[in-house]
């Protein structure tokens, strides 16, 4: 018996999120599990590093499955290609790794990095349709970068959580956050040890509103401290969000939190 | 009466090429003409700078229409936005300019620039699906760049024309051609005063075959000189091709060829 960890890239547009849904909707998890079944001739369930919502993209999602001893043993370096031959073109396995059996892609993540892409040109770029959040007026990426620093550190992020998340501990630690213009698009990059439900999208929406003067950046610390969702900005739409990296301990060791 | 020149960007995937087709297929020309009709309340036909095939993309296609004196006069700076409000998101007007009445977007082009994007990674990038030509084995962009120089200058490019083109003068002048790796993708950039039918795609296919040793780069001059389509390489698929720039004389003056 062994555990395999896949790195998966997908365009979120055509998927109803990561997680398998009872009603047979097209999800990334179901799609990759179908490919696994096609390759091995048997079904193995995936455990993901997070649950991305419908429309959210991933450059490097991580998901693991347990392979029984009597399953076909496909060499690690050939496994992505074998799976990709069974996958649709909006989803690709870009890496496969052996990990220790106790390893968990979600609970053993040291950090997760997301990017949020804003487009602030009068004319939408057709090549970025459903891949960014469009504004007609220019955003001020320097002001957004300065404002973003309020989120650094360990905070109770209750004000930046959509209802629906039932979580006891609402403290999270943001280790890096910045906003800059990359390839013409204003891009927020954030790393944290974990996220509350919709936390990245609410932070993105709050920074956009701060750029337009609808939220005073100097009030961000008190908005965070209030724990009041109504004081934070709107939830940015899913199509601008990308899961870009998940960090693990060397050797995929268990994380002692 | 005046003439307006639009710069149009579109993802070719969802279009059956530029040109209006009798059977009502979805084409870029028909789509933009519909937007023009919605904005002006009257139909004006577009004259394009070329006829891109189904699946071919454009970053800066140019097309002109004549506006009668009694038509609504929409300020140039507001026209793209007005049209984009009526256009689907895989097509956008990024600029509108006044041009002299005798100007013709095709015949007065000094040069047209195309890019052709090759992907040579084991795993396809889902975000580039239908936007490049995928190879499992690495391409040698330096060798392709060196080989590409054989196309520079004025040649009879009959060997690089698909049948179907009925053209008397098959001489074209390639002023720039290079191959380099851009953002991880092998990219051919070519500028010429004009192109025969499928010429860019046959050149791209020939350079790919040269990289894999199926065509000897030293034979390219004699392949060009032969005028024999069978000696050149395969026609690269449309999805890797982008019309990226059309050059005109200052003030959109008529070109004396």
Short mmCIF file of N, CA and C in Angstrom, two decimals, chain B residues 154-157 168-173 193 196:
data_model
loop_
_atom_site.label_atom_id
_atom_site.label_comp_id
_atom_site.label_asym_id
_atom_site.label_seq_id
_atom_site.Cartn_x
_atom_site.Cartn_y
_atom_site.Cartn_z
N UNK B 154 12.66 38.37 -50.49
CA UNK B 154 11.58 38.18 -51.47
C UNK B 154 11.76 36.84 -52.18
N UNK B 155 10.72 36.02 -52.10
CA UNK B 155 10.75 34.70 -52.75
C UNK B 155 9.39 34.44 -53.40
N UNK B 156 9.41 33.55 -54.38
CA UNK B 156 8.17 32.93 -54.82
C UNK B 156 7.86 31.85 -53.78
N UNK B 157 6.77 32.07 -53.01
CA UNK B 157 6.47 31.15 -51.90
C UNK B 157 5.44 30.08 -52.29
N UNK B 168 -2.15 35.12 -58.90
CA UNK B 168 -1.21 35.19 -60.02
C UNK B 168 0.22 35.41 -59.51
N UNK B 169 0.34 36.40 -58.62
CA UNK B 169 1.68 36.77 -58.15
C UNK B 169 1.95 36.09 -56.82
N UNK B 170 2.83 35.10 -56.82
CA UNK B 170 3.10 34.33 -55.61
C UNK B 170 4.39 34.78 -54.92
N UNK B 171 4.88 35.95 -55.28
CA UNK B 171 6.07 36.49 -54.61
C UNK B 171 5.65 37.29 -53.38
N UNK B 172 6.33 37.05 -52.26
CA UNK B 172 6.09 37.81 -51.04
C UNK B 172 7.44 38.15 -50.41
N UNK B 173 7.47 39.22 -49.62
CA UNK B 173 8.71 39.64 -48.99
C UNK B 173 8.61 39.49 -47.47
N UNK B 193 5.10 41.47 -46.22
CA UNK B 193 4.19 42.44 -46.85
C UNK B 193 2.84 41.80 -47.18
N UNK B 196 0.62 34.16 -48.76
CA UNK B 196 -0.21 33.26 -49.56
C UNK B 196 -1.07 32.44 -48.59
#
